[in-house]
PDB file of C-alpha atoms in Angstrom:
ATOM      1  CA  MET A   1     -11.574  -2.706  17.796  1.00 65.00           C
ATOM      2  CA  LEU A   2      -8.906  -2.085  15.167  1.00 61.00           C
ATOM      3  CA  SER A   3     -10.292   1.403  14.611  1.00 68.00           C
ATOM      4  CA  LYS A   4      -9.820   2.154  18.311  1.00 74.00           C
ATOM      5  CA  VAL A   5      -6.257   0.832  18.232  1.00 64.00           C
ATOM      6  CA  ARG A   6      -5.522   2.942  15.157  1.00 63.00           C
ATOM      7  CA  LYS A   7      -6.754   6.096  16.842  1.00 67.00           C
ATOM      8  CA  ALA A   8      -4.962   5.322  20.117  1.00 69.00           C
ATOM      9  CA  ARG A   9      -1.657   4.642  18.386  1.00 68.00           C
ATOM     10  CA  ALA A  10      -1.932   7.825  16.341  1.00 71.00           C
ATOM     11  CA  LYS A  11      -2.559   9.793  19.528  1.00 70.00           C
ATOM     12  CA  GLU A  12       0.126   8.120  21.641  1.00 72.00           C
ATOM     13  CA  LEU A  13       2.826   7.351  19.065  1.00 67.00           C
ATOM     14  CA  GLY A  14       2.109   9.898  16.343  1.00 65.00           C
ATOM     15  CA  ARG A  15       0.719   9.622  12.832  1.00 79.00           C
ATOM     16  CA  GLU A  16       4.126   8.834  11.307  1.00 80.00           C
ATOM     17  CA  ASP A  17       5.091   6.053  13.719  1.00 83.00           C
ATOM     18  CA  MET A  18       5.658   2.697  12.016  1.00 86.00           C
ATOM     19  CA  ALA A  19       3.312   0.841  14.402  1.00 87.00           C
ATOM     20  CA  THR A  20       0.607   3.414  13.711  1.00 89.00           C
ATOM     21  CA  LEU A  21       1.088   3.056   9.958  1.00 92.00           C
ATOM     22  CA  GLU A  22       0.941  -0.729  10.196  1.00 91.00           C
ATOM     23  CA  THR A  23      -2.332  -0.491  12.099  1.00 91.00           C
ATOM     24  CA  ILE A  24      -3.747   1.900   9.505  1.00 92.00           C
ATOM     25  CA  SER A  25      -2.683  -0.514   6.777  1.00 94.00           C
ATOM     26  CA  LEU A  26      -4.436  -3.398   8.552  1.00 92.00           C
ATOM     27  CA  PHE A  27      -7.544  -1.265   8.987  1.00 92.00           C
ATOM     28  CA  ALA A  28      -7.482  -0.581   5.231  1.00 95.00           C
ATOM     29  CA  LEU A  29      -7.488  -4.345   4.617  1.00 94.00           C
ATOM     30  CA  VAL A  30     -10.574  -4.673   6.821  1.00 94.00           C
ATOM     31  CA  GLN A  31     -12.228  -1.892   4.842  1.00 95.00           C
ATOM     32  CA  LYS A  32     -11.482  -3.750   1.593  1.00 95.00           C
ATOM     33  CA  ASP A  33     -12.869  -6.994   3.007  1.00 95.00           C
ATOM     34  CA  GLN A  34     -16.082  -5.118   3.742  1.00 95.00           C
ATOM     35  CA  GLY A  35     -16.238  -3.658   0.227  1.00 95.00           C
ATOM     36  CA  ARG A  36     -15.424  -0.130   1.394  1.00 96.00           C
ATOM     37  CA  TRP A  37     -13.017   0.602  -1.426  1.00 96.00           C
ATOM     38  CA  LYS A  38     -12.919   4.405  -1.112  1.00 96.00           C
ATOM     39  CA  GLU A  39     -12.198   4.248   2.608  1.00 96.00           C
ATOM     40  CA  ALA A  40      -9.483   1.649   2.019  1.00 97.00           C
ATOM     41  CA  GLU A  41      -7.992   3.737  -0.772  1.00 98.00           C
ATOM     42  CA  SER A  42      -7.853   6.846   1.413  1.00 97.00           C
ATOM     43  CA  LEU A  43      -6.062   4.965   4.187  1.00 96.00           C
ATOM     44  CA  GLU A  44      -3.639   3.290   1.777  1.00 97.00           C
ATOM     45  CA  VAL A  45      -2.738   6.594   0.140  1.00 98.00           C
ATOM     46  CA  GLN A  46      -2.070   8.042   3.609  1.00 96.00           C
ATOM     47  CA  VAL A  47       0.184   5.107   4.528  1.00 97.00           C
ATOM     48  CA  MET A  48       2.027   5.126   1.211  1.00 98.00           C
ATOM     49  CA  GLU A  49       2.673   8.872   1.194  1.00 98.00           C
ATOM     50  CA  THR A  50       3.826   8.856   4.819  1.00 97.00           C
ATOM     51  CA  ARG A  51       6.153   5.912   4.248  1.00 97.00           C
ATOM     52  CA  LYS A  52       7.591   7.588   1.150  1.00 97.00           C
ATOM     53  CA  ARG A  53       8.311  10.711   3.169  1.00 96.00           C
ATOM     54  CA  VAL A  54       9.589   8.994   6.325  1.00 96.00           C
ATOM     55  CA  LEU A  55      11.261   5.830   5.020  1.00 97.00           C
ATOM     56  CA  GLY A  56      12.005   6.797   1.433  1.00 97.00           C
ATOM     57  CA  GLU A  57      10.632   5.643  -1.902  1.00 96.00           C
ATOM     58  CA  GLU A  58      12.853   2.565  -2.040  1.00 97.00           C
ATOM     59  CA  HIS A  59      12.061   1.095   1.380  1.00 97.00           C
ATOM     60  CA  ARG A  60      10.427  -2.323   1.389  1.00 95.00           C
ATOM     61  CA  ASP A  61       7.477  -1.085   3.502  1.00 96.00           C
ATOM     62  CA  THR A  62       6.886   1.724   1.013  1.00 97.00           C
ATOM     63  CA  LEU A  63       6.847  -0.815  -1.822  1.00 97.00           C
ATOM     64  CA  THR A  64       4.313  -2.907   0.107  1.00 97.00           C
ATOM     65  CA  SER A  65       2.117   0.179   0.460  1.00 97.00           C
ATOM     66  CA  MET A  66       2.355   0.838  -3.265  1.00 98.00           C
ATOM     67  CA  ASN A  67       1.413  -2.771  -3.975  1.00 97.00           C
ATOM     68  CA  ASN A  68      -1.601  -2.625  -1.663  1.00 97.00           C
ATOM     69  CA  LEU A  69      -2.863   0.593  -3.232  1.00 98.00           C
ATOM     70  CA  ALA A  70      -2.385  -0.770  -6.757  1.00 98.00           C
ATOM     71  CA  PHE A  71      -4.569  -3.787  -5.938  1.00 96.00           C
ATOM     72  CA  THR A  72      -7.240  -1.516  -4.470  1.00 97.00           C
ATOM     73  CA  TRP A  73      -7.228   0.575  -7.636  1.00 97.00           C
ATOM     74  CA  GLU A  74      -7.431  -2.561  -9.772  1.00 96.00           C
ATOM     75  CA  TYR A  75     -10.504  -3.732  -7.852  1.00 94.00           C
ATOM     76  CA  GLN A  76     -12.019  -0.302  -8.468  1.00 95.00           C
ATOM     77  CA  GLY A  77     -11.391  -0.604 -12.210  1.00 95.00           C
ATOM     78  CA  ARG A  78      -8.718   2.106 -12.339  1.00 96.00           C
ATOM     79  CA  HIS A  79      -6.537   0.117 -14.737  1.00 95.00           C
ATOM     80  CA  SER A  80      -4.294   2.903 -16.037  1.00 95.00           C
ATOM     81  CA  ASP A  81      -3.507   4.194 -12.532  1.00 96.00           C
ATOM     82  CA  THR A  82      -2.968   0.617 -11.384  1.00 96.00           C
ATOM     83  CA  LEU A  83      -0.440  -0.155 -14.089  1.00 97.00           C
ATOM     84  CA  VAL A  84       1.553   3.017 -13.549  1.00 97.00           C
ATOM     85  CA  LEU A  85       1.842   2.420  -9.806  1.00 98.00           C
ATOM     86  CA  MET A  86       2.554  -1.309 -10.059  1.00 98.00           C
ATOM     87  CA  ARG A  87       5.169  -0.819 -12.788  1.00 98.00           C
ATOM     88  CA  ASP A  88       6.916   1.702 -10.559  1.00 98.00           C
ATOM     89  CA  CYS A  89       6.685  -0.744  -7.643  1.00 97.00           C
ATOM     90  CA  ALA A  90       8.065  -3.608  -9.772  1.00 98.00           C
ATOM     91  CA  GLU A  91      10.942  -1.576 -11.196  1.00 98.00           C
ATOM     92  CA  THR A  92      11.931  -0.212  -7.813  1.00 98.00           C
ATOM     93  CA  GLY A  93      11.681  -3.691  -6.345  1.00 97.00           C
ATOM     94  CA  ARG A  94      13.850  -5.074  -9.125  1.00 97.00           C
ATOM     95  CA  ARG A  95      16.498  -2.436  -8.452  1.00 97.00           C
ATOM     96  CA  VAL A  96      16.389  -2.537  -4.638  1.00 96.00           C
ATOM     97  CA  LEU A  97      15.316  -6.067  -3.714  1.00 96.00           C
ATOM     98  CA  GLY A  98      16.628  -7.888  -6.736  1.00 97.00           C
ATOM     99  CA  GLU A  99      15.205  -9.601  -9.792  1.00 95.00           C
ATOM    100  CA  ASN A 100      14.336 -12.857  -8.000  1.00 97.00           C
ATOM    101  CA  HIS A 101      12.948 -11.495  -4.735  1.00 97.00           C
ATOM    102  CA  PRO A 102       9.411 -12.814  -4.077  1.00 97.00           C
ATOM    103  CA  ASP A 103       7.973  -9.290  -3.768  1.00 96.00           C
ATOM    104  CA  THR A 104       9.538  -8.277  -7.076  1.00 97.00           C
ATOM    105  CA  LEU A 105       8.264 -11.412  -8.785  1.00 97.00           C
ATOM    106  CA  SER A 106       4.778 -10.834  -7.395  1.00 96.00           C
ATOM    107  CA  SER A 107       4.736  -7.245  -8.657  1.00 97.00           C
ATOM    108  CA  LEU A 108       6.012  -8.291 -12.077  1.00 97.00           C
ATOM    109  CA  ALA A 109       3.338 -11.010 -12.276  1.00 97.00           C
ATOM    110  CA  ALA A 110       0.629  -8.464 -11.467  1.00 97.00           C
ATOM    111  CA  VAL A 111       1.923  -6.109 -14.167  1.00 97.00           C
ATOM    112  CA  ALA A 112       1.909  -8.960 -16.679  1.00 97.00           C
ATOM    113  CA  ALA A 113      -1.605 -10.054 -15.741  1.00 96.00           C
ATOM    114  CA  TRP A 114      -3.014  -6.538 -15.830  1.00 95.00           C
ATOM    115  CA  SER A 115      -1.278  -5.661 -19.101  1.00 94.00           C
ATOM    116  CA  SER A 116      -2.986  -8.412 -21.079  1.00 85.00           C
TER     117      SER A 116
END
């Protein structure tokens, strides 16, 4: 059902619409839950790149996309890629959201866990 919604929103609202991107992001989560890591990764890259272009690299939704992709890469064993992306997410979050924001703290915790 979510796949149909994703396609309908892309057709009706456009591929860069925020509702469309949110649906694609949710569909990526379903793919991960089913162990379809490559499919999830492809969707998450699409969402992240579109949000970077449309919303900017410092937007909270862009940071969420970066976080989601980093976790997908970590599950795939891509540790060096994971750390680079999550460090960037954490540093941007620190600068934009603040040192004590829950999203920043979560990203920093992931960096610490994956660095050891």
